[in-house]
Amino acid sequence: MSIWSEPQSDSLFVDVDGLRVHYKRAGHGPAVVLLHGSASSLHHFEGVASRLSASYDVIRPDLPGWGLTGPRADRNYRVPTYAATVARFLEALGVRRSVVVGNSLGGNIGWNLTVDRPERVSALVLVNATGYPEKSLPTGMRLARNPLLRPLLRRAMPRRVIERNLRSAVGPNPRIAEESMAQMVERSYQLMSRPGNRSAFVDFVNTDQPDRSAEISGIAVPTLVLRSAGIDGQHFARDIPGARELVHPEGGHLLPEEDPHWVGGAIATFLDSHSDSTRQRQGGRP
């Protein structure tokens, strides 16, 4: 069984905002940043990164509160704060401009970064992203908002709860074999059990997030929206001028792990069609 809770041979770290941010980087070419969702880690984009690293400089951080990066001392998990940290993370790596890809919370951070720092984003890919106030919450997040359960979840996150949440997040006909699901559960359990990560999850879920959805229509970079058919509360293709949307008929919320070939292929085709804009003034590795 892999030890997910410790650095791996290709692990890298950089100091940003008082955090030792864990990340992985592979490939050469224009920079593509992959941002995972809540209660997840950079491993979520493993298959997609493998697909893209043949042509791009693929960068995957563990976002604050998750993975090996761990919790913020100030407990500030507002999405605009995440976006500012990602901007400073990329500055620390010398990446001036990049394609930003985000799933769920990562997509929310991605479009917030695009709104706040449009000069840093050459193209945007939103995968089952959040950010509209009417989007429903997963069961695990609803539980973490219960004032009676919050203290308990800070001390322990049972493996069976993690497994139940992961199984409820995949689609009706997921391409995840049982051995892959077992690996996902073990990985999530190990990383959630790292010091401070359970409390970070509870703090994040109970953070009041600003509603910035009215600003989405101001996004002007090339945008691809990847959405699973059963995902609600998304209007990015409607609100972002010129955005292109592709819908996966069977995927769930964890689309990059359920069907990384579909996600990676869609992103590669999109970036090829916008190669001029994604390759100008980029900070990726030659």
mmCIF file of N, CA, C and O in Angstrom, residues 173-262:
data_model
loop_
_atom_site.group_PDB
_atom_site.id
_atom_site.type_symbol
_atom_site.label_atom_id
_atom_site.label_comp_id
_atom_site.label_asym_id
_atom_site.label_seq_id
_atom_site.Cartn_x
_atom_site.Cartn_y
_atom_site.Cartn_z
ATOM 1 N N ASN A 173 -22.185 5.440 -13.937
ATOM 2 C CA ASN A 173 -21.438 4.378 -14.606
ATOM 3 C C ASN A 173 -19.961 4.743 -14.614
ATOM 4 O O ASN A 173 -19.359 4.956 -15.656
ATOM 5 N N PRO A 174 -19.361 4.850 -13.411
ATOM 6 C CA PRO A 174 -17.992 5.343 -13.322
ATOM 7 C C PRO A 174 -16.991 4.366 -13.929
ATOM 8 O O PRO A 174 -17.196 3.155 -13.921
ATOM 9 N N ARG A 175 -15.900 4.935 -14.445
ATOM 10 C CA ARG A 175 -14.823 4.116 -14.988
ATOM 11 C C ARG A 175 -13.769 3.839 -13.922
ATOM 12 O O ARG A 175 -12.593 3.702 -14.221
ATOM 13 N N ILE A 176 -14.183 3.805 -12.682
ATOM 14 C CA ILE A 176 -13.257 3.539 -11.583
ATOM 15 C C ILE A 176 -13.451 2.101 -11.131
ATOM 16 O O ILE A 176 -14.512 1.736 -10.632
ATOM 17 N N ALA A 177 -12.434 1.292 -11.314
ATOM 18 C CA ALA A 177 -12.503 -0.100 -10.861
ATOM 19 C C ALA A 177 -12.478 -0.138 -9.336
ATOM 20 O O ALA A 177 -12.071 0.831 -8.682
ATOM 21 N N GLU A 178 -12.894 -1.259 -8.773
ATOM 22 C CA GLU A 178 -12.944 -1.365 -7.321
ATOM 23 C C GLU A 178 -11.567 -1.175 -6.689
ATOM 24 O O GLU A 178 -11.440 -0.570 -5.630
ATOM 25 N N GLU A 179 -10.502 -1.682 -7.351
ATOM 26 C CA GLU A 179 -9.174 -1.490 -6.782
ATOM 27 C C GLU A 179 -8.774 -0.015 -6.802
ATOM 28 O O GLU A 179 -8.083 0.473 -5.908
ATOM 29 N N SER A 180 -9.236 0.723 -7.839
ATOM 30 C CA SER A 180 -8.961 2.156 -7.895
ATOM 31 C C SER A 180 -9.734 2.894 -6.810
ATOM 32 O O SER A 180 -9.207 3.827 -6.197
ATOM 33 N N MET A 181 -10.973 2.484 -6.572
ATOM 34 C CA MET A 181 -11.750 3.102 -5.504
ATOM 35 C C MET A 181 -11.103 2.843 -4.152
ATOM 36 O O MET A 181 -11.016 3.747 -3.308
ATOM 37 N N ALA A 182 -10.632 1.635 -3.938
ATOM 38 C CA ALA A 182 -9.967 1.318 -2.675
ATOM 39 C C ALA A 182 -8.735 2.193 -2.477
ATOM 40 O O ALA A 182 -8.462 2.660 -1.366
ATOM 41 N N GLN A 183 -8.010 2.437 -3.557
ATOM 42 C CA GLN A 183 -6.835 3.300 -3.481
ATOM 43 C C GLN A 183 -7.224 4.739 -3.179
ATOM 44 O O GLN A 183 -6.587 5.414 -2.369
ATOM 45 N N MET A 184 -8.302 5.224 -3.803
ATOM 46 C CA MET A 184 -8.787 6.569 -3.537
ATOM 47 C C MET A 184 -9.183 6.731 -2.067
ATOM 48 O O MET A 184 -8.873 7.740 -1.436
ATOM 49 N N VAL A 185 -9.871 5.735 -1.531
ATOM 50 C CA VAL A 185 -10.302 5.794 -0.140
ATOM 51 C C VAL A 185 -9.097 5.819 0.789
ATOM 52 O O VAL A 185 -9.022 6.643 1.717
ATOM 53 N N GLU A 186 -8.135 4.940 0.544
ATOM 54 C CA GLU A 186 -6.950 4.885 1.399
ATOM 55 C C GLU A 186 -6.157 6.186 1.326
ATOM 56 O O GLU A 186 -5.696 6.710 2.343
ATOM 57 N N ARG A 187 -5.986 6.693 0.130
ATOM 58 C CA ARG A 187 -5.248 7.951 -0.058
ATOM 59 C C ARG A 187 -5.936 9.092 0.685
ATOM 60 O O ARG A 187 -5.310 9.857 1.411
ATOM 61 N N SER A 188 -7.266 9.220 0.494
ATOM 62 C CA SER A 188 -8.014 10.285 1.145
ATOM 63 C C SER A 188 -7.966 10.146 2.666
ATOM 64 O O SER A 188 -7.834 11.144 3.390
ATOM 65 N N TYR A 189 -8.056 8.920 3.141
ATOM 66 C CA TYR A 189 -8.024 8.688 4.582
ATOM 67 C C TYR A 189 -6.669 9.082 5.159
ATOM 68 O O TYR A 189 -6.593 9.760 6.199
ATOM 69 N N GLN A 190 -5.587 8.661 4.499
ATOM 70 C CA GLN A 190 -4.249 8.999 4.994
ATOM 71 C C GLN A 190 -4.025 10.509 5.020
ATOM 72 O O GLN A 190 -3.496 11.062 5.993
ATOM 73 N N LEU A 191 -4.399 11.172 3.944
ATOM 74 C CA LEU A 191 -4.145 12.612 3.867
ATOM 75 C C LEU A 191 -5.047 13.388 4.818
ATOM 76 O O LEU A 191 -4.620 14.383 5.412
ATOM 77 N N MET A 192 -6.300 12.963 4.988
ATOM 78 C CA MET A 192 -7.181 13.634 5.928
ATOM 79 C C MET A 192 -6.697 13.443 7.367
ATOM 80 O O MET A 192 -6.960 14.281 8.241
ATOM 81 N N SER A 193 -5.954 12.358 7.606
ATOM 82 C CA SER A 193 -5.467 12.064 8.958
ATOM 83 C C SER A 193 -4.180 12.801 9.300
ATOM 84 O O SER A 193 -3.711 12.729 10.448
ATOM 85 N N ARG A 194 -3.594 13.505 8.339
ATOM 86 C CA ARG A 194 -2.402 14.293 8.645
ATOM 87 C C ARG A 194 -2.751 15.415 9.626
ATOM 88 O O ARG A 194 -3.863 15.932 9.615
ATOM 89 N N PRO A 195 -1.794 15.795 10.496
ATOM 90 C CA PRO A 195 -2.078 16.819 11.515
ATOM 91 C C PRO A 195 -2.649 18.100 10.909
ATOM 92 O O PRO A 195 -2.070 18.680 9.988
ATOM 93 N N GLY A 196 -3.798 18.506 11.412
ATOM 94 C CA GLY A 196 -4.419 19.759 11.011
ATOM 95 C C GLY A 196 -5.367 19.671 9.833
ATOM 96 O O GLY A 196 -6.183 20.589 9.628
ATOM 97 N N ASN A 197 -5.300 18.615 9.035
ATOM 98 C CA ASN A 197 -6.121 18.567 7.823
ATOM 99 C C ASN A 197 -7.607 18.383 8.113
ATOM 100 O O ASN A 197 -8.449 18.941 7.411
ATOM 101 N N ARG A 198 -7.942 17.604 9.142
ATOM 102 C CA ARG A 198 -9.362 17.452 9.476
ATOM 103 C C ARG A 198 -9.949 18.791 9.935
ATOM 104 O O ARG A 198 -11.051 19.172 9.525
ATOM 105 N N SER A 199 -9.208 19.496 10.789
ATOM 106 C CA SER A 199 -9.697 20.792 11.250
ATOM 107 C C SER A 199 -9.769 21.788 10.099
ATOM 108 O O SER A 199 -10.688 22.631 10.055
ATOM 109 N N ALA A 200 -8.827 21.713 9.173
ATOM 110 C CA ALA A 200 -8.865 22.599 8.008
ATOM 111 C C ALA A 200 -10.122 22.349 7.179
ATOM 112 O O ALA A 200 -10.747 23.295 6.679
ATOM 113 N N PHE A 201 -10.490 21.082 7.040
ATOM 114 C CA PHE A 201 -11.711 20.749 6.311
ATOM 115 C C PHE A 201 -12.933 21.364 6.992
ATOM 116 O O PHE A 201 -13.779 21.994 6.338
ATOM 117 N N VAL A 202 -13.031 21.216 8.309
ATOM 118 C CA VAL A 202 -14.164 21.778 9.041
ATOM 119 C C VAL A 202 -14.159 23.297 8.938
ATOM 120 O O VAL A 202 -15.206 23.923 8.721
ATOM 121 N N ASP A 203 -12.978 23.912 9.057
ATOM 122 C CA ASP A 203 -12.886 25.369 8.940
ATOM 123 C C ASP A 203 -13.314 25.835 7.549
ATOM 124 O O ASP A 203 -14.046 26.824 7.408
ATOM 125 N N PHE A 204 -12.856 25.128 6.517
ATOM 126 C CA PHE A 204 -13.215 25.505 5.150
ATOM 127 C C PHE A 204 -14.725 25.433 4.944
ATOM 128 O O PHE A 204 -15.340 26.363 4.407
ATOM 129 N N VAL A 205 -15.329 24.322 5.359
ATOM 130 C CA VAL A 205 -16.765 24.130 5.139
ATOM 131 C C VAL A 205 -17.583 25.197 5.867
ATOM 132 O O VAL A 205 -18.648 25.605 5.389
ATOM 133 N N ASN A 206 -17.091 25.680 6.997
ATOM 134 C CA ASN A 206 -17.825 26.665 7.783
ATOM 135 C C ASN A 206 -17.372 28.101 7.518
ATOM 136 O O ASN A 206 -17.735 29.015 8.265
ATOM 137 N N THR A 207 -16.617 28.302 6.461
ATOM 138 C CA THR A 207 -16.212 29.646 6.055
ATOM 139 C C THR A 207 -17.291 30.269 5.180
ATOM 140 O O THR A 207 -17.769 29.644 4.231
ATOM 141 N N ASP A 208 -17.684 31.484 5.502
ATOM 142 C CA ASP A 208 -18.643 32.201 4.659
ATOM 143 C C ASP A 208 -17.931 32.680 3.396
ATOM 144 O O ASP A 208 -16.979 33.458 3.463
ATOM 145 N N GLN A 209 -18.385 32.191 2.252
ATOM 146 C CA GLN A 209 -17.760 32.542 0.981
ATOM 147 C C GLN A 209 -18.523 33.689 0.322
ATOM 148 O O GLN A 209 -19.757 33.701 0.329
ATOM 149 N N PRO A 210 -17.805 34.648 -0.249
ATOM 150 C CA PRO A 210 -18.493 35.740 -0.941
ATOM 151 C C PRO A 210 -19.130 35.238 -2.234
ATOM 152 O O PRO A 210 -18.604 34.335 -2.894
ATOM 153 N N ASP A 211 -20.262 35.807 -2.578
ATOM 154 C CA ASP A 211 -20.908 35.483 -3.851
ATOM 155 C C ASP A 211 -20.374 36.442 -4.917
ATOM 156 O O ASP A 211 -20.752 37.609 -4.964
ATOM 157 N N ARG A 212 -19.494 35.942 -5.761
ATOM 158 C CA ARG A 212 -18.903 36.752 -6.822
ATOM 159 C C ARG A 212 -19.416 36.330 -8.195
ATOM 160 O O ARG A 212 -18.830 36.665 -9.220
ATOM 161 N N SER A 213 -20.515 35.584 -8.214
ATOM 162 C CA SER A 213 -20.990 35.026 -9.481
ATOM 163 C C SER A 213 -21.356 36.109 -10.494
ATOM 164 O O SER A 213 -21.287 35.867 -11.709
ATOM 165 N N ALA A 214 -21.705 37.318 -10.031
ATOM 166 C CA ALA A 214 -22.029 38.394 -10.968
ATOM 167 C C ALA A 214 -20.812 38.847 -11.764
ATOM 168 O O ALA A 214 -20.960 39.488 -12.815
ATOM 169 N N GLU A 215 -19.605 38.498 -11.272
ATOM 170 C CA GLU A 215 -18.372 38.911 -11.949
ATOM 171 C C GLU A 215 -17.918 37.912 -13.014
ATOM 172 O O GLU A 215 -16.987 38.197 -13.771
ATOM 173 N N ILE A 216 -18.559 36.760 -13.064
ATOM 174 C CA ILE A 216 -18.134 35.710 -13.991
ATOM 175 C C ILE A 216 -18.249 36.170 -15.437
ATOM 176 O O ILE A 216 -17.405 35.836 -16.280
ATOM 177 N N SER A 217 -19.267 36.964 -15.740
ATOM 178 C CA SER A 217 -19.473 37.409 -17.118
ATOM 179 C C SER A 217 -18.362 38.319 -17.621
ATOM 180 O O SER A 217 -18.258 38.566 -18.823
ATOM 181 N N GLY A 218 -17.513 38.818 -16.712
ATOM 182 C CA GLY A 218 -16.397 39.662 -17.116
ATOM 183 C C GLY A 218 -15.164 38.896 -17.543
ATOM 184 O O GLY A 218 -14.175 39.501 -17.992
ATOM 185 N N ILE A 219 -15.191 37.575 -17.430
ATOM 186 C CA ILE A 219 -14.030 36.764 -17.837
ATOM 187 C C ILE A 219 -13.894 36.812 -19.354
ATOM 188 O O ILE A 219 -14.857 36.553 -20.084
ATOM 189 N N ALA A 220 -12.684 37.131 -19.821
ATOM 190 C CA ALA A 220 -12.475 37.342 -21.253
ATOM 191 C C ALA A 220 -11.463 36.386 -21.871
ATOM 192 O O ALA A 220 -11.208 36.469 -23.075
ATOM 193 N N VAL A 221 -10.879 35.484 -21.087
ATOM 194 C CA VAL A 221 -9.899 34.552 -21.651
ATOM 195 C C VAL A 221 -10.630 33.364 -22.273
ATOM 196 O O VAL A 221 -11.789 33.076 -21.920
ATOM 197 N N PRO A 222 -9.993 32.653 -23.216
ATOM 198 C CA PRO A 222 -10.619 31.436 -23.754
ATOM 199 C C PRO A 222 -10.964 30.472 -22.627
ATOM 200 O O PRO A 222 -10.133 30.202 -21.758
ATOM 201 N N THR A 223 -12.188 29.966 -22.636
ATOM 202 C CA THR A 223 -12.671 29.143 -21.527
ATOM 203 C C THR A 223 -13.337 27.877 -22.036
ATOM 204 O O THR A 223 -14.166 27.914 -22.948
ATOM 205 N N LEU A 224 -12.965 26.753 -21.419
ATOM 206 C CA LEU A 224 -13.604 25.459 -21.676
ATOM 207 C C LEU A 224 -14.312 25.026 -20.401
ATOM 208 O O LEU A 224 -13.712 25.028 -19.319
ATOM 209 N N VAL A 225 -15.568 24.652 -20.518
ATOM 210 C CA VAL A 225 -16.348 24.159 -19.387
ATOM 211 C C VAL A 225 -16.579 22.663 -19.595
ATOM 212 O O VAL A 225 -17.179 22.252 -20.594
ATOM 213 N N LEU A 226 -16.090 21.859 -18.673
ATOM 214 C CA LEU A 226 -16.313 20.413 -18.701
ATOM 215 C C LEU A 226 -17.257 20.082 -17.552
ATOM 216 O O LEU A 226 -16.951 20.359 -16.389
ATOM 217 N N ARG A 227 -18.374 19.505 -17.894
ATOM 218 C CA ARG A 227 -19.414 19.272 -16.891
ATOM 219 C C ARG A 227 -19.986 17.871 -17.034
ATOM 220 O O ARG A 227 -20.199 17.384 -18.137
ATOM 221 N N SER A 228 -20.220 17.243 -15.897
ATOM 222 C CA SER A 228 -20.942 15.976 -15.897
ATOM 223 C C SER A 228 -22.439 16.266 -15.956
ATOM 224 O O SER A 228 -22.916 17.232 -15.351
ATOM 225 N N ALA A 229 -23.170 15.431 -16.681
ATOM 226 C CA ALA A 229 -24.582 15.705 -16.943
ATOM 227 C C ALA A 229 -25.405 15.861 -15.667
ATOM 228 O O ALA A 229 -26.363 16.640 -15.623
ATOM 229 N N GLY A 230 -25.036 15.147 -14.619
ATOM 230 C CA GLY A 230 -25.826 15.193 -13.397
ATOM 231 C C GLY A 230 -25.437 16.288 -12.423
ATOM 232 O O GLY A 230 -26.021 16.381 -11.339
ATOM 233 N N ILE A 231 -24.471 17.132 -12.774
ATOM 234 C CA ILE A 231 -24.009 18.178 -11.865
ATOM 235 C C ILE A 231 -24.892 19.411 -11.996
ATOM 236 O O ILE A 231 -25.145 19.893 -13.102
ATOM 237 N N ASP A 232 -25.341 19.939 -10.868
ATOM 238 C CA ASP A 232 -26.262 21.080 -10.885
ATOM 239 C C ASP A 232 -25.534 22.391 -10.608
ATOM 240 O O ASP A 232 -24.349 22.428 -10.322
ATOM 241 N N GLY A 233 -26.279 23.494 -10.688
ATOM 242 C CA GLY A 233 -25.789 24.793 -10.250
ATOM 243 C C GLY A 233 -24.637 25.361 -11.041
ATOM 244 O O GLY A 233 -23.793 26.068 -10.495
ATOM 245 N N GLN A 234 -24.577 25.083 -12.338
ATOM 246 C CA GLN A 234 -23.492 25.587 -13.182
ATOM 247 C C GLN A 234 -24.066 26.391 -14.339
ATOM 248 O O GLN A 234 -24.932 25.915 -15.056
ATOM 249 N N HIS A 235 -23.525 27.599 -14.514
ATOM 250 C CA HIS A 235 -23.973 28.444 -15.625
ATOM 251 C C HIS A 235 -22.793 29.108 -16.318
ATOM 252 O O HIS A 235 -22.948 30.147 -16.946
ATOM 253 N N PHE A 236 -21.618 28.507 -16.190
ATOM 254 C CA PHE A 236 -20.414 29.127 -16.738
ATOM 255 C C PHE A 236 -20.494 29.282 -18.255
ATOM 256 O O PHE A 236 -20.107 30.311 -18.802
ATOM 257 N N ALA A 237 -20.994 28.253 -18.937
ATOM 258 C CA ALA A 237 -21.077 28.326 -20.398
ATOM 259 C C ALA A 237 -22.045 29.415 -20.838
ATOM 260 O O ALA A 237 -21.868 30.029 -21.895
ATOM 261 N N ARG A 238 -23.056 29.673 -20.031
ATOM 262 C CA ARG A 238 -24.012 30.738 -20.319
ATOM 263 C C ARG A 238 -23.420 32.112 -20.048
ATOM 264 O O ARG A 238 -23.642 33.062 -20.816
ATOM 265 N N ASP A 239 -22.649 32.228 -18.962
ATOM 266 C CA ASP A 239 -22.242 33.544 -18.483
ATOM 267 C C ASP A 239 -20.887 34.023 -18.996
ATOM 268 O O ASP A 239 -20.627 35.228 -18.988
ATOM 269 N N ILE A 240 -20.000 33.123 -19.401
ATOM 270 C CA ILE A 240 -18.677 33.537 -19.881
ATOM 271 C C ILE A 240 -18.737 33.680 -21.397
ATOM 272 O O ILE A 240 -18.997 32.702 -22.110
ATOM 273 N N PRO A 241 -18.514 34.870 -21.915
ATOM 274 C CA PRO A 241 -18.611 35.078 -23.366
ATOM 275 C C PRO A 241 -17.670 34.152 -24.140
ATOM 276 O O PRO A 241 -16.492 34.043 -23.829
ATOM 277 N N GLY A 242 -18.232 33.456 -25.117
ATOM 278 C CA GLY A 242 -17.434 32.600 -25.981
ATOM 279 C C GLY A 242 -17.021 31.276 -25.384
ATOM 280 O O GLY A 242 -16.288 30.507 -26.028
ATOM 281 N N ALA A 243 -17.473 30.960 -24.172
ATOM 282 C CA ALA A 243 -17.077 29.705 -23.534
ATOM 283 C C ALA A 243 -17.639 28.513 -24.297
ATOM 284 O O ALA A 243 -18.758 28.540 -24.813
ATOM 285 N N ARG A 244 -16.846 27.450 -24.337
ATOM 286 C CA ARG A 244 -17.273 26.202 -24.965
ATOM 287 C C ARG A 244 -17.544 25.188 -23.860
ATOM 288 O O ARG A 244 -16.779 25.101 -22.895
ATOM 289 N N GLU A 245 -18.621 24.430 -23.996
ATOM 290 C CA GLU A 245 -18.975 23.435 -22.978
ATOM 291 C C GLU A 245 -19.042 22.043 -23.583
ATOM 292 O O GLU A 245 -19.602 21.837 -24.660
ATOM 293 N N LEU A 246 -18.465 21.074 -22.867
ATOM 294 C CA LEU A 246 -18.589 19.665 -23.204
ATOM 295 C C LEU A 246 -19.204 18.962 -22.001
ATOM 296 O O LEU A 246 -18.798 19.213 -20.858
ATOM 297 N N VAL A 247 -20.154 18.084 -22.251
ATOM 298 C CA VAL A 247 -20.871 17.411 -21.169
ATOM 299 C C VAL A 247 -20.577 15.916 -21.212
ATOM 300 O O VAL A 247 -20.754 15.260 -22.241
ATOM 301 N N HIS A 248 -20.121 15.390 -20.088
ATOM 302 C CA HIS A 248 -19.879 13.954 -19.951
ATOM 303 C C HIS A 248 -21.184 13.294 -19.516
ATOM 304 O O HIS A 248 -21.738 13.656 -18.472
ATOM 305 N N PRO A 249 -21.714 12.334 -20.268
ATOM 306 C CA PRO A 249 -23.052 11.803 -19.958
ATOM 307 C C PRO A 249 -23.126 10.956 -18.703
ATOM 308 O O PRO A 249 -24.212 10.817 -18.122
ATOM 309 N N GLU A 250 -22.005 10.381 -18.259
ATOM 310 C CA GLU A 250 -22.054 9.434 -17.150
ATOM 311 C C GLU A 250 -21.197 9.825 -15.958
ATOM 312 O O GLU A 250 -21.253 9.163 -14.925
ATOM 313 N N GLY A 251 -20.396 10.860 -16.089
ATOM 314 C CA GLY A 251 -19.466 11.208 -15.030
ATOM 315 C C GLY A 251 -20.149 11.794 -13.806
ATOM 316 O O GLY A 251 -21.279 12.270 -13.849
ATOM 317 N N GLY A 252 -19.418 11.766 -12.701
ATOM 318 C CA GLY A 252 -19.872 12.387 -11.472
ATOM 319 C C GLY A 252 -19.023 13.605 -11.159
ATOM 320 O O GLY A 252 -18.426 14.219 -12.046
ATOM 321 N N HIS A 253 -18.939 13.928 -9.884
ATOM 322 C CA HIS A 253 -18.215 15.133 -9.472
ATOM 323 C C HIS A 253 -16.709 14.977 -9.631
ATOM 324 O O HIS A 253 -15.992 15.958 -9.839
ATOM 325 N N LEU A 254 -16.209 13.747 -9.541
ATOM 326 C CA LEU A 254 -14.764 13.483 -9.578
ATOM 327 C C LEU A 254 -14.299 13.140 -10.984
ATOM 328 O O LEU A 254 -13.509 12.226 -11.200
ATOM 329 N N LEU A 255 -14.764 13.884 -11.959
ATOM 330 C CA LEU A 255 -14.550 13.556 -13.369
ATOM 331 C C LEU A 255 -13.083 13.352 -13.748
ATOM 332 O O LEU A 255 -12.777 12.437 -14.521
ATOM 333 N N PRO A 256 -12.120 14.146 -13.243
ATOM 334 C CA PRO A 256 -10.722 13.903 -13.625
ATOM 335 C C PRO A 256 -10.195 12.537 -13.208
ATOM 336 O O PRO A 256 -9.252 12.025 -13.827
ATOM 337 N N GLU A 257 -10.766 11.936 -12.166
ATOM 338 C CA GLU A 257 -10.352 10.580 -11.782
ATOM 339 C C GLU A 257 -11.248 9.527 -12.404
ATOM 340 O O GLU A 257 -10.800 8.407 -12.659
ATOM 341 N N GLU A 258 -12.496 9.853 -12.639
ATOM 342 C CA GLU A 258 -13.406 8.889 -13.245
ATOM 343 C C GLU A 258 -13.053 8.611 -14.697
ATOM 344 O O GLU A 258 -13.127 7.485 -15.160
ATOM 345 N N ASP A 259 -12.693 9.670 -15.434
ATOM 346 C CA ASP A 259 -12.378 9.515 -16.854
ATOM 347 C C ASP A 259 -11.262 10.487 -17.253
ATOM 348 O O ASP A 259 -11.487 11.464 -17.968
ATOM 349 N N PRO A 260 -10.030 10.235 -16.773
ATOM 350 C CA PRO A 260 -8.928 11.157 -17.062
ATOM 351 C C PRO A 260 -8.603 11.257 -18.545
ATOM 352 O O PRO A 260 -8.124 12.304 -19.007
ATOM 353 N N HIS A 261 -8.855 10.196 -19.303
ATOM 354 C CA HIS A 261 -8.567 10.250 -20.745
ATOM 355 C C HIS A 261 -9.516 11.224 -21.433
ATOM 356 O O HIS A 261 -9.092 12.002 -22.311
ATOM 357 N N TRP A 262 -10.788 11.216 -21.054
ATOM 358 C CA TRP A 262 -11.756 12.150 -21.639
ATOM 359 C C TRP A 262 -11.414 13.586 -21.255
ATOM 360 O O TRP A 262 -11.378 14.482 -22.101
#
